[in-house]
Amino acid sequence: MDHLCFDPTKIDKLQDLRERGVTVYPYTFERRDTVGEIKERFSGIGHEKSAEEVSTAGRIYVVREHGKTIFADMGDADGRIQLYLRKNDLGDEQFDLFRQYVDAGDIIGVVGHVFRTKMGEITIWVDRFELLAKSVCPLPEKFHGLKNVETRYRQRYLDLIMNEESRETFRTRSRIISLLRQFLFERDYLEFETPTLQPVYGGANARPFTTHHNALDQKLYLRIAPELYLKRLVVGGFEKVFEIAKNFRNEDIDTNHNPEFSMVEIYEAYRDYNDMMDLTEEILSYLAEKVRGSATVPFAGHDLDFTRPWRRLSMEEAVQEYGGIDVRAHTVEELRAFAREHGVEGCESATTRGEYLVLFFEHFGEKQLIQPTFVYDFPIENSPLAKKHRTKEGMTERFELFIAGMEMANGFSELNDPLDQKARLELQDARRRRGDLEAQMIDYDFINALGYGMPPTGGVGIGIDRLVMLLTGKDSIKEVLLFPQMKTAVVGPNGGEPGQDGSEE
RNA sequence: GGGCCUGUAGCUUAGUCGGCAGAGCGACGGACUCUUAAUCCGUAGGCCAAGGGUUCAAAUCCCUUCAGGCCCGCCA
C-alpha cells in the first residue's frame, strides 16, 4: 500500500489546467444557495427554466456525458442535485473545459437556472461554472461505493464523502451532544473544562496513558476521568456542574471500547444517588424521544423501551434473580464453592462477600439486562469514591445503568467525608502497590478539598459513545467514532519521530 | 492472551477439487443535445497483503508475519 493515492492522469489534468491559466484552487466562491434550499424552493418547478438565478457549489459525484450535453450529479452537505450543461449555452471553451477536466470528486461552483427534466428530476441548467478544487485522488465506485470496513475507519473523510448513512450517524452524534448540552444548560448546570494532563490520575479504576512534560521535567497522565476535578468545583461553590470529557484508558480495543472515549459527568450539590438515577432517566428518555422521535428504539434485535420509570433493583436482588443465590445468606466459603460450581471467572483473589457479589452480578446479571435497568447498592470494596450506604452495612450508595447488556452510566452519592476518603484511597494505593494496575492513586489535594467541606452531592457519568450507538442502532463503537483507534498500517516518509533523520523543520 | 473468518485492478468482486487471473464500475480514446447504475465501440490497468516452504506447476495446499472483522478473556 503506497502512502499517496494521487492519480497520475489527474495530476496531468491539473498541470494542463494551470498551463491554460485556470485557477485550480481559487480562494472563494459566492455560494448563495445550498442544494437543500434549491430543492425546497423549486419543489413545484415545471419543465421551463426558472426566471430566478441560483448559485451553488459542491462535489461532483457522477458525470454522464451525452455528446453536446452533460449531466452530472453534485452534492453538498444537504444532499445531491443534478446539473445540466449544454455546449450551446456554455460556449465551446467552458463546455470543453468541463468535458475534459472536470471529474467525479472535483468541487465546483455553478450559476444557472432551475428546471425539471422530462424524467421529472429537479436540475440546475448551468450557465457558467468554476472549478473550486481539483481532486487528484480517485473516488470509489459510484454504485457500490466504499464498503471496506478498514478503509472506512482509516479514511473516514472518504467514508463520509461516499456513504450517506455514515454521514447521518455522525450528524446524529453531533445532535445528541448538542441536545445534551441544551438540556443541562436549561436546568442551570455550568459546563467546565478540567485538566486532561494530570499529575495524579483518579476518578476510575483503569490503567492510564503516561507522558512527560519536558519543561517541568515531570511525569503526567492522560486523565481516565474528570471526576476529582469536578468535585473540587463543587467544593468551590459551583453547585451544578458538568463536563463532556474525553477520557483515556490504556486498555484493549473491542466493539464497546476505544482507548479514548467521551463521557459526560454531572455533579449536583444537595442531591443523592436516587436523584441522579432520576436525572439519568430523564436525560436519556429525552434524548431518545428527540433523536428517534419515539420512546422505543430498535437495537441489535431488541426494542429498547425508554418509557419512564425504568426498572431499578439492588445488586443483591439482581444476583438473587439471575444467579439464584442470596449472597448475604452464605459464608464466603460457600460463595467460593458456588462460584467454582458455576465457572465464575476472577474468583482467585476474591476474599469478601462484596467481591463475590460483584463477580456474580457480572457473571449472571449484566448481559441479561436489555431494557434500561438501574442496578444499585454496590459493595464498598469496588467503590472508593462512593458514600457509605445510609443503612446497608458494607455497601455504598452507587448505581449503574445497563441497556442492551452494556454499562451506560455510573453514579453515586459522592463520598464527602475526608477521613473516609483518605482511608479508601490509601486502601486503593496499597492495592496498586501490590500490583493491581487499575487501582487508584492517592490524590492528597483532592482529599484536602474535601477537607474544606463538600456539600452532600450526587454525581453521574454517562458514556456518550455507547449512547450514540444505542440511538443510531450501531453495534460497534467504531461506527460512532469519527476516527477510531487503529494500528498504524504504513509509516510514510514523514511518519518517524522528529529529529531522528536529521530533517528537522 | 485464545478461537473463528477476511485480505485479488482505484472501487465492488468472481476464481480456493493446484494448470495462461476474469468481470462490472471507474480511468483513457471515440460516437451521441433530457440522461440518471445513461448507452454504444475501442484501449490500458494485477508482485493475487508480505515472506518462506511443498510441487513439473501455487491466488489456490502448508508455515510465519502484517492488517482488519466477529466471538471469548481482560477491562468501565
Coordinates of C-alpha atoms in Angstrom, one line a residue, chain A residues 215-402:
Chain A
A215 CA 10.0 21.9 30.7
L216 CA 8.6 20.7 34.1
D217 CA 10.6 17.5 33.7
Q218 CA 7.6 15.8 35.2
K219 CA 5.6 12.7 34.6
L220 CA 2.0 13.4 33.6
Y221 CA -1.0 11.1 33.0
L222 CA -3.8 11.5 30.5
R223 CA -7.0 11.6 32.5
I224 CA -9.0 8.4 33.0
A225 CA -11.9 10.5 34.4
P226 CA -12.6 14.2 35.2
E227 CA -14.3 13.2 38.5
L228 CA -11.9 14.5 41.1
Y229 CA -11.6 17.9 39.4
L230 CA -15.3 18.4 39.0
K231 CA -15.9 17.6 42.7
R232 CA -13.2 20.3 43.5
L233 CA -15.5 22.7 41.7
V234 CA -18.5 21.6 43.9
V235 CA -16.3 22.3 46.9
G236 CA -15.5 25.7 45.4
G237 CA -19.2 26.6 45.3
F238 CA -20.4 25.7 41.8
E239 CA -23.4 23.6 42.8
K240 CA -24.4 22.2 39.4
V241 CA -21.6 21.4 37.0
F242 CA -20.8 19.1 34.1
E243 CA -18.1 18.3 31.7
I244 CA -18.2 16.5 28.4
A245 CA -14.8 14.9 28.7
K246 CA -12.5 12.8 26.6
N247 CA -11.1 10.1 28.8
F248 CA -8.1 7.9 28.0
R249 CA -7.7 4.4 29.3
N250 CA -4.9 2.1 28.3
E251 CA -6.9 -1.0 27.6
D252 CA -7.8 -3.3 24.8
I253 CA -10.0 -2.3 21.9
D254 CA -13.2 -4.1 21.0
T255 CA -16.8 -3.3 19.9
N256 CA -17.5 -1.4 23.1
H257 CA -14.1 0.1 24.0
N258 CA -11.8 2.6 22.4
P259 CA -8.7 3.9 24.2
E260 CA -10.1 7.5 24.1
F261 CA -13.8 7.9 24.6
S262 CA -16.3 10.6 25.6
M263 CA -18.2 10.8 28.8
V264 CA -20.5 13.4 30.3
E265 CA -20.0 13.7 34.1
I266 CA -22.6 15.7 36.1
Y267 CA -22.4 16.7 39.7
E268 CA -25.1 18.4 41.7
A269 CA -24.9 19.6 45.3
Y270 CA -27.7 18.6 47.8
R271 CA -28.6 15.6 45.7
D272 CA -28.1 11.9 46.3
Y273 CA -27.9 8.8 44.1
N274 CA -31.7 8.5 43.9
D275 CA -31.8 11.9 42.4
M276 CA -29.1 11.1 39.9
M277 CA -31.0 8.0 38.8
D278 CA -33.9 10.2 38.1
L279 CA -31.8 12.7 36.2
T280 CA -30.1 10.0 34.1
E281 CA -33.6 8.6 33.3
E282 CA -34.8 12.0 32.3
I283 CA -31.8 12.8 30.1
L284 CA -31.8 9.5 28.2
S285 CA -35.5 9.3 27.6
Y286 CA -35.4 13.0 26.5
L287 CA -32.6 12.2 24.0
A288 CA -34.3 9.1 22.7
E289 CA -37.5 11.0 22.1
K290 CA -35.8 13.9 20.5
V291 CA -33.4 11.9 18.3
R292 CA -35.6 8.9 17.4
G293 CA -39.0 10.6 17.8
S294 CA -40.1 7.7 19.9
A295 CA -39.7 6.2 23.3
T296 CA -38.9 2.8 21.7
V297 CA -35.5 2.3 20.0
P298 CA -34.6 -0.8 17.9
F299 CA -31.2 -2.1 18.8
A300 CA -29.5 -5.4 18.0
G301 CA -32.7 -7.3 17.6
H302 CA -34.4 -5.8 20.7
D303 CA -36.9 -3.0 21.0
L304 CA -35.5 -0.9 23.8
D305 CA -38.2 1.0 25.7
F306 CA -37.1 4.2 27.3
T307 CA -40.5 5.0 28.8
R308 CA -40.2 6.1 32.4
P309 CA -39.9 4.9 35.1
W310 CA -37.2 2.3 34.4
R311 CA -36.7 -0.9 36.4
R312 CA -34.5 -0.5 39.5
L313 CA -33.1 -3.3 41.5
S314 CA -30.4 -3.7 44.0
M315 CA -27.3 -5.7 43.1
E316 CA -28.3 -8.3 45.7
E317 CA -31.7 -8.6 44.1
A318 CA -30.1 -8.9 40.6
V319 CA -27.8 -11.7 41.8
Q320 CA -30.7 -13.4 43.5
E321 CA -32.9 -13.1 40.4
Y322 CA -30.3 -14.0 37.7
G323 CA -27.9 -16.2 39.7
G324 CA -30.3 -17.7 42.1
I325 CA -28.3 -17.1 45.2
D326 CA -28.8 -14.9 48.2
V327 CA -25.2 -13.7 48.9
R328 CA -26.0 -12.4 52.4
A329 CA -27.3 -15.8 53.5
H330 CA -24.0 -17.6 52.8
T331 CA -20.4 -17.6 54.2
V332 CA -17.5 -16.6 52.0
E333 CA -16.5 -20.3 51.8
E334 CA -19.9 -21.2 50.5
L335 CA -19.8 -18.4 47.9
R336 CA -16.4 -19.6 46.7
A337 CA -17.8 -23.1 46.2
F338 CA -20.8 -21.7 44.4
A339 CA -18.5 -19.6 42.1
R340 CA -16.4 -22.7 41.3
E341 CA -19.5 -24.7 40.5
H342 CA -20.8 -22.1 38.0
G343 CA -17.5 -21.2 36.5
V344 CA -17.5 -17.6 37.6
E345 CA -14.3 -16.0 36.4
G346 CA -11.9 -14.0 38.5
C347 CA -12.6 -15.6 41.9
E348 CA -9.0 -16.4 42.8
S349 CA -8.4 -13.1 44.6
A350 CA -11.9 -12.7 46.0
T351 CA -12.0 -12.8 49.8
T352 CA -15.1 -10.9 50.8
R353 CA -18.8 -11.2 50.3
G354 CA -18.8 -7.9 48.5
E355 CA -16.3 -9.1 45.9
Y356 CA -18.3 -12.2 45.3
L357 CA -21.5 -10.1 44.9
V358 CA -19.9 -8.1 42.1
L359 CA -18.4 -11.2 40.4
F360 CA -21.8 -12.9 40.5
F361 CA -23.5 -9.9 39.1
E362 CA -21.1 -9.6 36.2
H363 CA -21.3 -13.3 35.5
F364 CA -25.1 -13.8 35.8
G365 CA -26.7 -10.4 35.5
E366 CA -25.0 -7.9 33.3
K367 CA -25.7 -9.4 29.9
Q368 CA -29.3 -10.1 30.8
L369 CA -30.2 -6.5 31.3
I370 CA -31.5 -5.5 27.9
Q371 CA -34.2 -3.0 28.8
P372 CA -32.9 0.1 30.7
T373 CA -32.3 -1.1 34.2
F374 CA -30.6 0.6 37.2
V375 CA -28.7 -1.7 39.5
Y376 CA -27.9 0.0 42.8
D377 CA -26.1 -0.5 46.1
F378 CA -22.6 -1.7 45.3
P379 CA -20.2 -3.2 47.9
I380 CA -17.7 -0.8 49.3
E381 CA -14.6 -2.7 48.1
N382 CA -15.1 -1.6 44.4
S383 CA -16.4 1.8 45.0
P384 CA -13.8 4.0 46.6
L385 CA -15.4 7.3 45.7
A386 CA -19.0 6.5 46.7
K387 CA -20.5 7.3 50.1
K388 CA -21.3 4.5 52.5
H389 CA -24.8 3.3 52.4
R390 CA -27.1 5.1 54.9
T391 CA -28.5 1.7 56.1
K392 CA -26.8 -1.2 54.5
E393 CA -23.6 -2.3 56.1
G394 CA -20.6 -2.8 53.7
M395 CA -22.4 -1.2 50.9
T396 CA -22.2 2.1 49.1
E397 CA -24.9 4.3 47.5
R398 CA -23.8 3.7 43.9
F399 CA -25.7 2.7 40.8
E400 CA -25.1 1.7 37.3
L401 CA -27.4 1.8 34.3
F402 CA -27.5 -1.1 31.9

